[in-house]
Short mmCIF file of C-alpha atoms and ligand atoms in Angstrom, two decimals:
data_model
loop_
_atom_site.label_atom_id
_atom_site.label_comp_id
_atom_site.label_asym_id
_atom_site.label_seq_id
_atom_site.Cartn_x
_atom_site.Cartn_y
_atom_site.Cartn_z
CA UNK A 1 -24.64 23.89 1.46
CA UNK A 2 -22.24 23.44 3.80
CA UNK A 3 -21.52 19.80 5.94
CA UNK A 4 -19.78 20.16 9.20
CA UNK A 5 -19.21 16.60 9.33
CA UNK A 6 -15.52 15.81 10.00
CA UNK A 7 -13.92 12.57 9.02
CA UNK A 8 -11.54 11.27 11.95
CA UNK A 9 -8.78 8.61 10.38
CA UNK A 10 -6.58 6.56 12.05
CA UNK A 11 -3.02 7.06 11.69
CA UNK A 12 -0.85 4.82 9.32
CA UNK A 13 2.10 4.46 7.88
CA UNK A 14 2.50 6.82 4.96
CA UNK A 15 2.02 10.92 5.69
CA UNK A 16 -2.44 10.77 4.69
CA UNK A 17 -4.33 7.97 5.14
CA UNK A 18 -6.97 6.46 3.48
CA UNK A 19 -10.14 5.78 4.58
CA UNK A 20 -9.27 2.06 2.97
CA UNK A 21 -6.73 2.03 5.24
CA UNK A 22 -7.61 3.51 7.94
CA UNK A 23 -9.99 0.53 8.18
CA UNK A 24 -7.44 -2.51 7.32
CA UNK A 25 -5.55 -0.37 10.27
CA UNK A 26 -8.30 -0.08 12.87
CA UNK A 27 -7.17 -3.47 15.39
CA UNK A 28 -3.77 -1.64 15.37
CA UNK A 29 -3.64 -0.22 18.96
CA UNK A 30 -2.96 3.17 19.92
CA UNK A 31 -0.14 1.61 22.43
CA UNK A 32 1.51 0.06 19.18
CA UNK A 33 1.47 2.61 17.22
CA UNK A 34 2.69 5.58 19.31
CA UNK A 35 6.14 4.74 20.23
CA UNK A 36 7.20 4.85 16.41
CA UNK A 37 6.20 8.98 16.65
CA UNK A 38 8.95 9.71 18.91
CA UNK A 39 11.22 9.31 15.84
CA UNK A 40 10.72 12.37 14.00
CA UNK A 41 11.12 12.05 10.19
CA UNK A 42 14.54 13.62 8.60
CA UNK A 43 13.46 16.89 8.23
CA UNK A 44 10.60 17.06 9.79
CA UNK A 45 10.04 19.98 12.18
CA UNK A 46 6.53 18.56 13.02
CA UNK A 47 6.36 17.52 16.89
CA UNK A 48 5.57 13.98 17.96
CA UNK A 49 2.90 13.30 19.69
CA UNK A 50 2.40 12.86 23.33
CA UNK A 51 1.31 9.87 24.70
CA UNK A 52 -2.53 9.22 24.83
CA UNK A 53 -2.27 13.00 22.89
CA UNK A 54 -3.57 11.37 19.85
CA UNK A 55 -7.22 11.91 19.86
CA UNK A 56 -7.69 15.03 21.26
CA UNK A 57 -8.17 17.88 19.79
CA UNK A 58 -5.84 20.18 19.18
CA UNK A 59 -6.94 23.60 21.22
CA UNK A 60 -5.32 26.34 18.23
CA UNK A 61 -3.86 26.00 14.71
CA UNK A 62 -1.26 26.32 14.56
CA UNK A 63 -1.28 27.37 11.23
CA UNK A 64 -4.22 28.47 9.33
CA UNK A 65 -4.98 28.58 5.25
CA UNK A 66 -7.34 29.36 2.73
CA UNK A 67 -7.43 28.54 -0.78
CA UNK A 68 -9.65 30.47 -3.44
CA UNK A 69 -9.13 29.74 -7.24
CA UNK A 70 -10.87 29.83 -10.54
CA UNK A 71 -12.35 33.54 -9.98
CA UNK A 72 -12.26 34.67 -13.31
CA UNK A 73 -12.50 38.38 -12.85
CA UNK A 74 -13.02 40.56 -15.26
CA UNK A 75 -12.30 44.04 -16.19
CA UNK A 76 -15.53 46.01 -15.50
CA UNK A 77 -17.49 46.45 -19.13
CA UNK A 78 -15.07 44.27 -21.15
CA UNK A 79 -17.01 42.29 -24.01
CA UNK A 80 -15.36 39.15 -23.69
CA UNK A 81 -17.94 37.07 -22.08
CA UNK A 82 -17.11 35.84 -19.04
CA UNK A 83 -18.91 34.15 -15.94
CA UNK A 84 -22.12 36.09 -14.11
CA UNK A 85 -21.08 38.13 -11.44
CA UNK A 86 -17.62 36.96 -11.05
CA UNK A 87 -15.97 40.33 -9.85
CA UNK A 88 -19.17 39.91 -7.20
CA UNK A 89 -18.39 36.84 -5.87
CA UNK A 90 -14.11 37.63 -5.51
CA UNK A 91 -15.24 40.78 -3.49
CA UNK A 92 -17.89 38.23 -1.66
CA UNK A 93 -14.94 35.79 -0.58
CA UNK A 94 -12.59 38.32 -0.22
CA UNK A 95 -14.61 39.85 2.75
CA UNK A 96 -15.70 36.54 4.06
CA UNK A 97 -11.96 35.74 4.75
CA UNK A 98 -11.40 39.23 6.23
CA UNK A 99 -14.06 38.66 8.71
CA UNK A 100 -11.29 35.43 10.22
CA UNK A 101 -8.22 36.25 8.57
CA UNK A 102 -6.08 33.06 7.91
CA UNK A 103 -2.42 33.01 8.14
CA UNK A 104 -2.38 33.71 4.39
CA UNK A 105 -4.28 32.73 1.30
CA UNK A 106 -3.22 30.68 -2.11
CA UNK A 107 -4.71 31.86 -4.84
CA UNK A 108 -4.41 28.72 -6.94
CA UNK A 109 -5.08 29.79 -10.54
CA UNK A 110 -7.61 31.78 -12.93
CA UNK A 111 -7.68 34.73 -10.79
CA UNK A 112 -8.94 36.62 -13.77
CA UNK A 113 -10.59 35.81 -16.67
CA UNK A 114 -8.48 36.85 -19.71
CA UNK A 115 -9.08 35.03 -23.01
CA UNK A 116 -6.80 37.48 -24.67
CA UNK A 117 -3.46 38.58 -24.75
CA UNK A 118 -4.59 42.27 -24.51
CA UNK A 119 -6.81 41.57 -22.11
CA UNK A 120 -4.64 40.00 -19.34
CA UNK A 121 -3.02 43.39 -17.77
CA UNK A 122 -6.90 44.49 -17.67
CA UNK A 123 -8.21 41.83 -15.91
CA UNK A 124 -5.40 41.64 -13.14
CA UNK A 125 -5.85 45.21 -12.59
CA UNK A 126 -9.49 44.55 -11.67
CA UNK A 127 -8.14 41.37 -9.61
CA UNK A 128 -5.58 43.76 -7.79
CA UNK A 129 -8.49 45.67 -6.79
CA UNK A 130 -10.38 43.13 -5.06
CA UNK A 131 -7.70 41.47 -3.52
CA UNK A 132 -5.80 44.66 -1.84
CA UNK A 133 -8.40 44.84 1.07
CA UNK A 134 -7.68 41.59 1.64
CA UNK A 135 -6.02 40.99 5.69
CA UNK A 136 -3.31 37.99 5.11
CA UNK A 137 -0.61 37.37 2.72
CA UNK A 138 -1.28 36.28 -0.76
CA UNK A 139 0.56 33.46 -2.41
CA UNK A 140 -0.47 33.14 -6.40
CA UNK A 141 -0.33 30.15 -8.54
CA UNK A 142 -0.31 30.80 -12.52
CA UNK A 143 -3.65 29.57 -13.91
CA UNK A 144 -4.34 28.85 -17.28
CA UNK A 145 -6.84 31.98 -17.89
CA UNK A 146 -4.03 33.85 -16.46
CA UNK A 147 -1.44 33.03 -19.90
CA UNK A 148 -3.95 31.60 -22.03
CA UNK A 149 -2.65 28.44 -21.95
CA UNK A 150 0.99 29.63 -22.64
CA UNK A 151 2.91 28.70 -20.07
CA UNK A 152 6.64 29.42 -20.61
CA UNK A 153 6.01 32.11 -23.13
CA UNK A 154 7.39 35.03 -22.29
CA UNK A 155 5.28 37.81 -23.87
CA UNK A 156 2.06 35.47 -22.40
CA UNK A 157 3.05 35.67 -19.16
CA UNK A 158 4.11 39.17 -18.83
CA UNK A 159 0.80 40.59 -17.09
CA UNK A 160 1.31 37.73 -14.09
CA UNK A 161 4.51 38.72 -13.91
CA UNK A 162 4.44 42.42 -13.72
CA UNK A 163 2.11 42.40 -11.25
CA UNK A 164 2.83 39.78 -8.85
CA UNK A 165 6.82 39.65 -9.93
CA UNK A 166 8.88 36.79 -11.63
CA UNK A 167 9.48 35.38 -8.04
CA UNK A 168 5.82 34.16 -8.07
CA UNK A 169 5.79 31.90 -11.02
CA UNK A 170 7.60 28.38 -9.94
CA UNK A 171 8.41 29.10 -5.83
CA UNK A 172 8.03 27.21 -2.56
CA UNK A 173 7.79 28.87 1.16
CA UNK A 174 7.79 27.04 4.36
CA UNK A 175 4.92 27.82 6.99
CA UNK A 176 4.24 26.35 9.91
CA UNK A 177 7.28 23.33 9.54
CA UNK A 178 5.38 22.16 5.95
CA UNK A 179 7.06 22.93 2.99
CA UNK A 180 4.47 24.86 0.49
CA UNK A 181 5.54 24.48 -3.77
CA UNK A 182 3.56 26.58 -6.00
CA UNK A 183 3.52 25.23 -9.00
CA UNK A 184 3.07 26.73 -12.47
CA UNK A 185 0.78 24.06 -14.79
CA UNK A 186 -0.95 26.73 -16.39
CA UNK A 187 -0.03 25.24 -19.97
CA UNK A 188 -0.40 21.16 -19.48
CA UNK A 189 -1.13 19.19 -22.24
CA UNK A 190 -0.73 22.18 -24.75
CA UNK A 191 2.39 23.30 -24.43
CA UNK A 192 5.96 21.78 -25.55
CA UNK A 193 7.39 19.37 -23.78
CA UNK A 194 11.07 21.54 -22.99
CA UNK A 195 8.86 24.01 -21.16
CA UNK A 196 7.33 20.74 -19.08
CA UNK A 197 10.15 19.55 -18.38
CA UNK A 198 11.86 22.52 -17.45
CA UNK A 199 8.84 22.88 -14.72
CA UNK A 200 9.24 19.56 -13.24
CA UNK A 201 12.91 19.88 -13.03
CA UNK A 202 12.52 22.31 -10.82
CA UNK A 203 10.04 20.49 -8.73
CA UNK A 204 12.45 17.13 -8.72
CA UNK A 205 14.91 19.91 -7.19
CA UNK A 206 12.32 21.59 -4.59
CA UNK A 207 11.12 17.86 -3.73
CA UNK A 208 15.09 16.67 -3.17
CA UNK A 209 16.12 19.28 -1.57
CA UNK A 210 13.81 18.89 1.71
CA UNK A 211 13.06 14.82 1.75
CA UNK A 212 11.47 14.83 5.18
CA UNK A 213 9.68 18.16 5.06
CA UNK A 214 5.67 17.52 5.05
CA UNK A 215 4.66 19.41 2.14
CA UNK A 216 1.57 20.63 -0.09
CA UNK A 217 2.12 21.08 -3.44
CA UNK A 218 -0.46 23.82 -5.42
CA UNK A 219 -0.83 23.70 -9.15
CA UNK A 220 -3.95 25.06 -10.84
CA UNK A 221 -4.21 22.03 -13.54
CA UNK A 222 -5.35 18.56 -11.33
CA UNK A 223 -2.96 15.75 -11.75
CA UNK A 224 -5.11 12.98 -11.90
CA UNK A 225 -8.54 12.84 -12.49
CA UNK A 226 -11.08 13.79 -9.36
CA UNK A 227 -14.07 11.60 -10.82
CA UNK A 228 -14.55 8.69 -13.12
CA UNK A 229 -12.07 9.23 -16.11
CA UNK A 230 -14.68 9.16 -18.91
CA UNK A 231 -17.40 11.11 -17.47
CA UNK A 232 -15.22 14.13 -16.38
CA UNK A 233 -13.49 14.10 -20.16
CA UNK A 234 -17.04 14.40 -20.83
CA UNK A 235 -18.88 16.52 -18.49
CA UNK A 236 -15.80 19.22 -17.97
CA UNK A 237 -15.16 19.09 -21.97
CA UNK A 238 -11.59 19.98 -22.58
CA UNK A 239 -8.46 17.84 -22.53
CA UNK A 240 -7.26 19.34 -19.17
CA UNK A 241 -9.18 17.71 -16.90
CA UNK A 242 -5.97 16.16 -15.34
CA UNK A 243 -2.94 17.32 -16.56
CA UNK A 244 -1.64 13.76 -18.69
CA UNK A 245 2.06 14.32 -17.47
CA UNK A 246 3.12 11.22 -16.42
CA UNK A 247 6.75 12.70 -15.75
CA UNK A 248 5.34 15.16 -12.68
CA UNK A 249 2.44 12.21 -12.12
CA UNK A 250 6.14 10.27 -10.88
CA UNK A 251 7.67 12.93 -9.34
CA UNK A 252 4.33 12.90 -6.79
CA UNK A 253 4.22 9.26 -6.35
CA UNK A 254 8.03 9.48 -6.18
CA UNK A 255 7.81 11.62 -3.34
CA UNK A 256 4.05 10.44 -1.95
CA UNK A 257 6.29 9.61 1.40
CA UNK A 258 6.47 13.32 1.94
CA UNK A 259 3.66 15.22 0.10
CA UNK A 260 0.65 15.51 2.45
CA UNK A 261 -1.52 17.21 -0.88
CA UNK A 262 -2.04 18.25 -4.13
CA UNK A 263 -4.46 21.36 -4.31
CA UNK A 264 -5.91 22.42 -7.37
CA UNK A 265 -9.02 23.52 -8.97
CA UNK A 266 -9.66 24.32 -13.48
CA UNK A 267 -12.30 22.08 -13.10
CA UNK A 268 -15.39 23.76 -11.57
CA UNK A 269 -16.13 21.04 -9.41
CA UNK A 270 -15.17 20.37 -5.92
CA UNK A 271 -13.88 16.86 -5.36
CA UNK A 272 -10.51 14.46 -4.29
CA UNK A 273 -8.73 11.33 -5.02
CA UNK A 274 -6.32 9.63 -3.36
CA UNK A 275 -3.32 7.82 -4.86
CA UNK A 276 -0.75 6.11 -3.10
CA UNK A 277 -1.76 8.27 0.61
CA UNK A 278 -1.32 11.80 -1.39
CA UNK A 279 -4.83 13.68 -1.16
CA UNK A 280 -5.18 15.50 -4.85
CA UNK A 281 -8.00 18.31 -4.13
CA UNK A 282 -9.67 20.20 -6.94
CA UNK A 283 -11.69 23.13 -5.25
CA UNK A 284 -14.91 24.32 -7.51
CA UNK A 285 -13.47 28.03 -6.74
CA UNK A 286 -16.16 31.03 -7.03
CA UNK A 287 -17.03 31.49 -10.50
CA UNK A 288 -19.33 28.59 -11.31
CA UNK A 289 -21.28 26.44 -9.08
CA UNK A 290 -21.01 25.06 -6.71
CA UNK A 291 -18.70 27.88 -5.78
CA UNK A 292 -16.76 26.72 -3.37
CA UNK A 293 -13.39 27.53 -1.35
CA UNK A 294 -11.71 26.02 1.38
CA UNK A 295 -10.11 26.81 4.77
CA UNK A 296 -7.16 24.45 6.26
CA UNK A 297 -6.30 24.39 9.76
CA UNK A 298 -3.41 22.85 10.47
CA UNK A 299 -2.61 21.47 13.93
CA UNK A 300 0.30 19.29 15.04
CA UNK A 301 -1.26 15.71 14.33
CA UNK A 302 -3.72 16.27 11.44
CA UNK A 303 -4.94 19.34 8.98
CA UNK A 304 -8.44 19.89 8.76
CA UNK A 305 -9.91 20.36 5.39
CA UNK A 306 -13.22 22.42 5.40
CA UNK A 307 -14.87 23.53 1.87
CA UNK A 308 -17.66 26.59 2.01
CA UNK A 309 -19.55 27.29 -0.78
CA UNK A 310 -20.63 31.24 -1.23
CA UNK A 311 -23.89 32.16 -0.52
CA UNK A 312 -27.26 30.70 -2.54
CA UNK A 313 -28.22 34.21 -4.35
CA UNK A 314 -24.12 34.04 -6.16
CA UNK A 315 -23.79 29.99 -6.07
CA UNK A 316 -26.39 29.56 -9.11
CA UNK A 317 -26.53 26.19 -10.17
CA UNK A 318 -27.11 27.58 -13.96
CA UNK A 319 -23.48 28.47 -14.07
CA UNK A 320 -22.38 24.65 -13.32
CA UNK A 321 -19.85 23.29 -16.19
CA UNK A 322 -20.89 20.02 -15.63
CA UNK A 323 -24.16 19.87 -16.40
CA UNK A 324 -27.29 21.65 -17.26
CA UNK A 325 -27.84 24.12 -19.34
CA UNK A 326 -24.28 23.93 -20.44
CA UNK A 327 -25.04 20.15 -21.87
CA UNK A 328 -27.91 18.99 -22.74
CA UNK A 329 -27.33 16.08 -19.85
CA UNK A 330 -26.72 15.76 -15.78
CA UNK A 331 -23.63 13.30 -15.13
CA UNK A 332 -22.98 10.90 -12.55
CA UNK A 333 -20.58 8.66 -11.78
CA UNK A 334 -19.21 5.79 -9.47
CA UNK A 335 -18.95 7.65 -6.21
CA UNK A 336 -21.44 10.12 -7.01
CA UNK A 337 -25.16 8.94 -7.67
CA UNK A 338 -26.66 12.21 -8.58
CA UNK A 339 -26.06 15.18 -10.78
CA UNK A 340 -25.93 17.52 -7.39
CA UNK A 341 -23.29 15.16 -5.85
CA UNK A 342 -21.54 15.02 -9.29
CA UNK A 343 -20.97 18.17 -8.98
CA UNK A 344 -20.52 19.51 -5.33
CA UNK A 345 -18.73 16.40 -4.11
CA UNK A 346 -19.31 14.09 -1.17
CA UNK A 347 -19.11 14.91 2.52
CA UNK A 348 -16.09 13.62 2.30
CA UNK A 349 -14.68 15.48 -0.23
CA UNK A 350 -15.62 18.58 1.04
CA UNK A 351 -14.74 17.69 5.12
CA UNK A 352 -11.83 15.98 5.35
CA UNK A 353 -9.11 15.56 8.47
CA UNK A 354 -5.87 14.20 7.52
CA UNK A 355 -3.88 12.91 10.12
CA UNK A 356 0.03 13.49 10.61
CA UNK A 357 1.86 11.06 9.03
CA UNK A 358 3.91 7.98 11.10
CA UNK A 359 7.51 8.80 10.39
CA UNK A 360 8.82 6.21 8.95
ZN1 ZN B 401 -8.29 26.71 -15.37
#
């Protein structure tokens, strides 16, 4: 299933706009509104754009991006039961982005299975394996399967460490003039609150240390809630399907000026909200169904969001989280008026353009 419609949004006055917006904004004329771009934000190494520039399209990237998460691989012939084919579908994706190699690839959480202390160092040696043919530069993001829920905890998160190093736990890189934080979530709402706040400490620094750099922030664990509060509590079953810290919940609205994203996945279901102009994404990932990842393109006046799901005979809708077999119901919600849209998101949320920010 894959919709190549594209969403085109007008520009406004915060980095993303809203589709709300983009509509209150639509007698605002082009003439009006370009002047303001010459002013490039503090920071900001994006370009302005040219006059009349605004609506067409860009002719290369130029920066390209692909996120994969929640791939729960598995050591081959471990007995901790895991999801069907997994190691399958990793090699699937992992070949489908060599085919058009982005400029690199964030692997944003539950890169392996686990379950068990013993069992992490087993499970990222199978990941290593399907990752190394992989063409582009890999950027992790500590998952939740990765530490069993321990984030902070030394002897937990060990195995991440040895293999990818301690440099890829809490880290930020700049690519193409936005400002990329990986962030490590892996533990919300389980573990203590001095290991939280040591986390978004270092985020308040990241986040005031470049005020007028566009960035995206990754963290595996969503932020806020992708669907109708109740029903995902419900349909997803566990606690974490947002991450109930108000204090990094601040730091993002705090800093929505700036932050062009939040990308994340843990859920098993592909879908976005918006909250004051700062797009939080939750990719399905491979595992379960839909399984989905997503390419970004990034240009100098918008990014183009663009989620593919893997093909029908390894996307079984059996393995879904959020619904059958695994309850005994479908769910739907507000915005999505069918199990199948529940659970695979809108056009929207799988299609999206976001358009470069007016500086303020
Ligand atoms: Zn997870």
């Amino acid at each position: 299933m894959s919709s190549l419609v594209q969403l085109r949004y007008e520009p406004t006055t915060t980095f993303y706009m809203s589709k709300q917006r983009a509509t209150r904004n639509a007698g605002l004329t082009r003439r009006a509104f370009l002047p303001a771009l010459g002013v490039a934000a503090s920071g900001s190494v994006w370009r302005s754009i040219p006059a009349g520039g605004a609506s067409q399209p860009d002719a290369k990237p130029r920066l390209t991006f692909v996120q994969i998460n929640d791939l729960h691989v598995q050591e081959p012939g471990t007995t901790i039961k895991g999801y069907n084919s997994a190691n399958e579908k990793a090699q699937w994706v992992v070949q489908e982005i060599n085919r058009q190699p982005p400029d690199f690839v964030l692997g944003i959480g539950d890169l392996i299975h686990g379950e068990r202390l013993d069992q992490l160092p087993r499970d990222l040696a199978a990941f290593q394996q399907i990752i190394k043919p992989l063409k582009a530069p890999f950027y992790p993001a500590m998952g939740n399967h990765e530490v069993v829920q321990r984030e902070g905890d030394s002897v937990y998160e060990k195995a991440y460490r040895d293999v990818f190093g301690d440099q890829r736990v809490n880290y930020t890189f700049e690519a193409g003039g936005l400002r990329f934080i990986m962030l490590n979530n892996s533990g919300a709402v389980v573990v203590g609150p001095d290991i939280i706040r040591r986390r978004n400490a270092w985020l308040n620094d990241v986040l005031k240390a470049h005020p007028g750099q566009p960035k995206i922030l990754a963290c595996h664990i969503p932020i806020i809630p992708v669907r109708d509060e109740p029903v995902l509590a419900k349909s997803f079953g566990f606690r974490s399907y947002a991450a109930h810290d108000p204090e990094l919940l601040a730091l993002v609205d705090e800093h929505a000026g700036s932050i062009i994203a939040v990308l994340s996945g843990h859920l098993h279901l592909t879908g976005q909200a918006e909250r004051k102009g700062v797009h939080h994404i939750s990719i399905c990932g491979t595992a379960s169904y839909p399984s989905d990842f997503a390419r970004y393109q990034v240009f100098d006046e918008r990014i183009v969001m663009q989620v593919s799901q893997l093909p029908s005979a390894l996307a079984q809708t059996t393995t879904s989280l959020h619904g059958h077999p695994r309850h005994k119901m479908d769910f739907t919600d507000a915005a999505h008026e069918n199990a199948e849209l529940y659970k695979v998101g809108r056009s929207e949320e799988r299609n999206l353009t976001i358009w470069r920010k007016r500086p303020q």
